[in-house]
Every structure is written in structure tokens, then in C-alpha cells.
């Protein structure tokens, strides 16, 4: 990973933390946070995988909570929310 790539990832993680501060969000709801352009079905599949990976990194590092809702959807929130 180059220093530029590392900075990019840190910025994306910070954006996810900010987005999940006010309310719990699922990975699909966070796609517009990570991807500013519209995505086709193929791109959305890869984008969801990337979003889930970033969210799991934040969860495993203790920066986010992960909860399974009664609707079966996993949502993430910051520990301070």
C-alpha cells in the first residue's frame, strides 16, 4: 500500500465513522458515502464488498458497534452514538 492509498483509506474510514455517528447504518445505506457516482449492478456488488470490509475493520478495531436488527439487517454505529 502506497502512502497515497493509505491516506485514501483513512479518509474513507473517517467518512464512515461520521455517517454512522447520528444513526445506525447498513452497508447499502453507506454506498453514497464511499462512492459519489452512480453504480451499475456489477459495480454495486463490488462496492458492497468494499463497504462491508471497511465497516468490519472499524468494528474489529473497536471503533464501531455491529448489531443485527429484528429485520435481519446488520447495522453499524459509532461507539459514541
Backbone as numpy.savetxt, mean C-alpha at the origin, in Angstrom:
# Nx Ny Nz CAx CAy CAz Cx Cy Cz
19.74 -2.62 -5.78 18.88 -1.45 -5.78 19.77 -0.22 -5.78
19.51 0.67 -6.71 20.29 1.90 -6.78 19.77 2.90 -5.75
20.58 3.92 -5.41 20.10 4.94 -4.46 18.82 5.63 -4.96
18.70 5.84 -6.25 17.50 6.45 -6.80 16.27 5.57 -6.62
16.44 4.28 -6.85 15.33 3.34 -6.66 14.95 3.27 -5.19
15.93 3.28 -4.31 15.66 3.22 -2.87 14.86 4.44 -2.43
15.21 5.63 -2.93 14.47 6.84 -2.59 13.03 6.75 -3.09
12.85 6.18 -4.29 11.52 6.05 -4.87 10.65 5.16 -3.98
11.21 4.05 -3.53 10.46 3.12 -2.68 10.11 3.78 -1.35
11.05 4.49 -0.76 10.80 5.17 0.51 9.66 6.17 0.35
9.64 6.90 -0.75 8.56 7.86 -1.01 7.22 7.15 -1.16
7.19 6.02 -1.87 5.93 5.27 -2.03 5.43 4.75 -0.69
6.33 4.27 0.14 5.94 3.76 1.45 5.36 4.89 2.31
5.99 6.05 2.24 5.49 7.20 3.00 4.10 7.61 2.51
3.86 7.54 1.21 2.55 7.87 0.66 1.49 6.88 1.15
1.84 5.61 1.24 0.91 4.61 1.75 0.59 4.85 3.23
1.61 5.17 4.00 1.38 5.45 5.42 0.45 6.65 5.59
0.66 7.67 4.80 -0.19 8.86 4.88 -1.63 8.54 4.48
-1.78 7.76 3.42 -3.12 7.43 2.93 -3.89 6.58 3.94
-3.20 5.75 4.70 -3.87 4.86 5.66 -3.95 5.46 7.06
-3.56 6.71 7.20 -3.58 7.33 8.52 -5.01 7.65 8.98
-5.82 8.20 8.09 -7.17 8.63 8.47 -8.16 7.48 8.54
-7.97 6.48 7.66 -8.89 5.35 7.65 -8.19 4.11 7.10
-8.71 2.96 7.44 -8.16 1.70 6.94 -8.44 1.59 5.44
-7.48 1.03 4.71 -7.61 0.89 3.26 -7.17 -0.49 2.82
-7.81 -0.99 1.77 -7.36 -2.24 1.16 -6.40 -1.89 0.01
-5.70 -2.88 -0.48 -4.70 -2.65 -1.53 -5.33 -2.01 -2.77
-6.51 -2.46 -3.15 -7.15 -1.91 -4.34 -7.45 -0.43 -4.19
-7.87 -0.02 -3.02 -8.16 1.40 -2.77 -6.91 2.27 -2.84
-5.75 1.66 -2.65 -4.50 2.41 -2.63 -3.81 2.49 -3.99
-4.34 1.82 -4.99 -3.71 1.88 -6.32 -3.54 3.31 -6.83
-4.53 4.19 -6.68 -4.33 5.56 -7.16 -3.24 6.33 -6.41
-2.94 5.90 -5.20 -1.86 6.52 -4.44 -0.51 6.17 -5.08
-0.36 4.92 -5.49 0.90 4.46 -6.05 1.02 4.72 -7.55
-0.09 4.70 -8.25 -0.07 4.82 -9.71 -0.98 5.95 -10.15
-0.40 7.02 -10.65 -1.16 8.22 -10.98 -1.89 8.12 -12.32
-1.56 7.13 -13.12 -2.20 6.99 -14.43 -3.20 5.84 -14.39
-4.07 5.79 -15.38 -5.03 4.68 -15.43 -4.29 3.40 -15.83
-4.79 2.29 -15.33 -4.17 0.99 -15.57 -5.16 0.08 -16.27
-4.65 -0.71 -17.23 -5.52 -1.71 -17.84 -5.56 -2.95 -16.92
-6.32 -3.94 -17.30 -6.50 -5.11 -16.44 -5.17 -5.81 -16.16
-4.34 -5.97 -17.17 -3.04 -6.63 -17.00 -2.16 -5.83 -16.04
-2.11 -4.52 -16.22 -1.29 -3.67 -15.35 -1.83 -3.66 -13.92
-3.15 -3.69 -13.78 -3.77 -3.69 -12.46 -3.37 -4.94 -11.67
-3.27 -6.06 -12.34 -2.86 -7.30 -11.68 -1.47 -7.15 -11.06
-0.53 -6.62 -11.84 0.83 -6.42 -11.33 0.85 -5.32 -10.28
0.06 -4.28 -10.47 0.01 -3.17 -9.52 -0.50 -3.63 -8.16
-1.51 -4.50 -8.16 -2.02 -5.03 -6.90 -0.96 -5.84 -6.17
-0.20 -6.62 -6.91 0.89 -7.39 -6.31 1.93 -6.48 -5.67
2.26 -5.40 -6.36 3.22 -4.43 -5.82 2.66 -3.74 -4.59
1.39 -3.34 -4.64 0.77 -2.67 -3.50 0.75 -3.59 -2.28
0.35 -4.84 -2.47 0.31 -5.79 -1.36 1.72 -6.01 -0.79
2.71 -6.09 -1.64 4.09 -6.28 -1.16 4.52 -5.09 -0.30
4.24 -3.88 -0.75 4.60 -2.68 0.03 3.84 -2.65 1.35
2.55 -2.96 1.31 1.75 -2.94 2.53 2.23 -4.01 3.51
2.57 -5.19 3.02 3.08 -6.24 3.91 4.42 -5.84 4.51
5.27 -5.15 3.75 6.53 -4.67 4.29 6.29 -3.71 5.45
5.34 -2.79 5.27 5.02 -1.85 6.34 4.41 -2.57 7.54
3.57 -3.56 7.29 2.97 -4.33 8.37 4.03 -5.13 9.14
4.87 -5.84 8.41 5.89 -6.68 9.05 6.94 -5.86 9.80
7.13 -4.60 9.37 8.09 -3.73 10.07 7.44 -3.03 11.26
6.15 -3.28 11.49 5.46 -2.71 12.63 4.92 -1.31 12.43
4.93 -0.83 11.19 4.46 0.52 10.91 2.97 0.58 10.58
2.37 -0.57 10.32 0.95 -0.65 10.00 0.32 -1.84 10.70
-0.99 -1.74 10.86 -1.80 -2.87 11.33 -2.49 -3.47 10.12
-2.77 -4.75 10.19 -3.48 -5.45 9.13 -4.64 -6.20 9.78
-5.86 -5.94 9.26 -7.04 -6.58 9.84 -7.92 -7.15 8.74
-8.48 -8.30 9.03 -9.42 -8.93 8.12 -10.82 -8.49 8.51
-11.51 -7.83 7.59 -12.86 -7.36 7.86 -13.87 -8.48 7.79
-15.07 -8.21 8.29 -16.14 -9.19 8.24 -16.55 -9.50 6.80
-16.18 -8.60 5.88 -16.47 -8.80 4.46 -15.40 -9.62 3.76
-14.36 -10.05 4.51 -13.30 -10.86 3.94 -12.18 -10.06 3.30
-12.23 -8.74 3.40 -11.21 -7.89 2.79 -10.18 -7.51 3.84
-8.90 -7.65 3.47 -7.81 -7.25 4.37 -7.59 -5.75 4.19
-7.60 -5.02 5.32 -7.38 -3.58 5.29 -6.20 -3.23 6.19
-5.52 -2.18 5.80 -4.33 -1.72 6.51 -4.58 -0.34 7.09
-4.00 -0.09 8.26 -4.09 1.23 8.86 -2.78 1.49 9.61
-2.51 2.76 9.84 -1.29 3.07 10.59 -1.53 2.76 12.05
-0.47 2.54 12.77 -0.58 2.21 14.18 -1.09 3.38 14.99
-1.00 4.59 14.46 -1.47 5.77 15.20 -2.91 6.11 14.86
-3.53 5.38 13.91 -4.91 5.69 13.52 -5.90 5.19 14.55
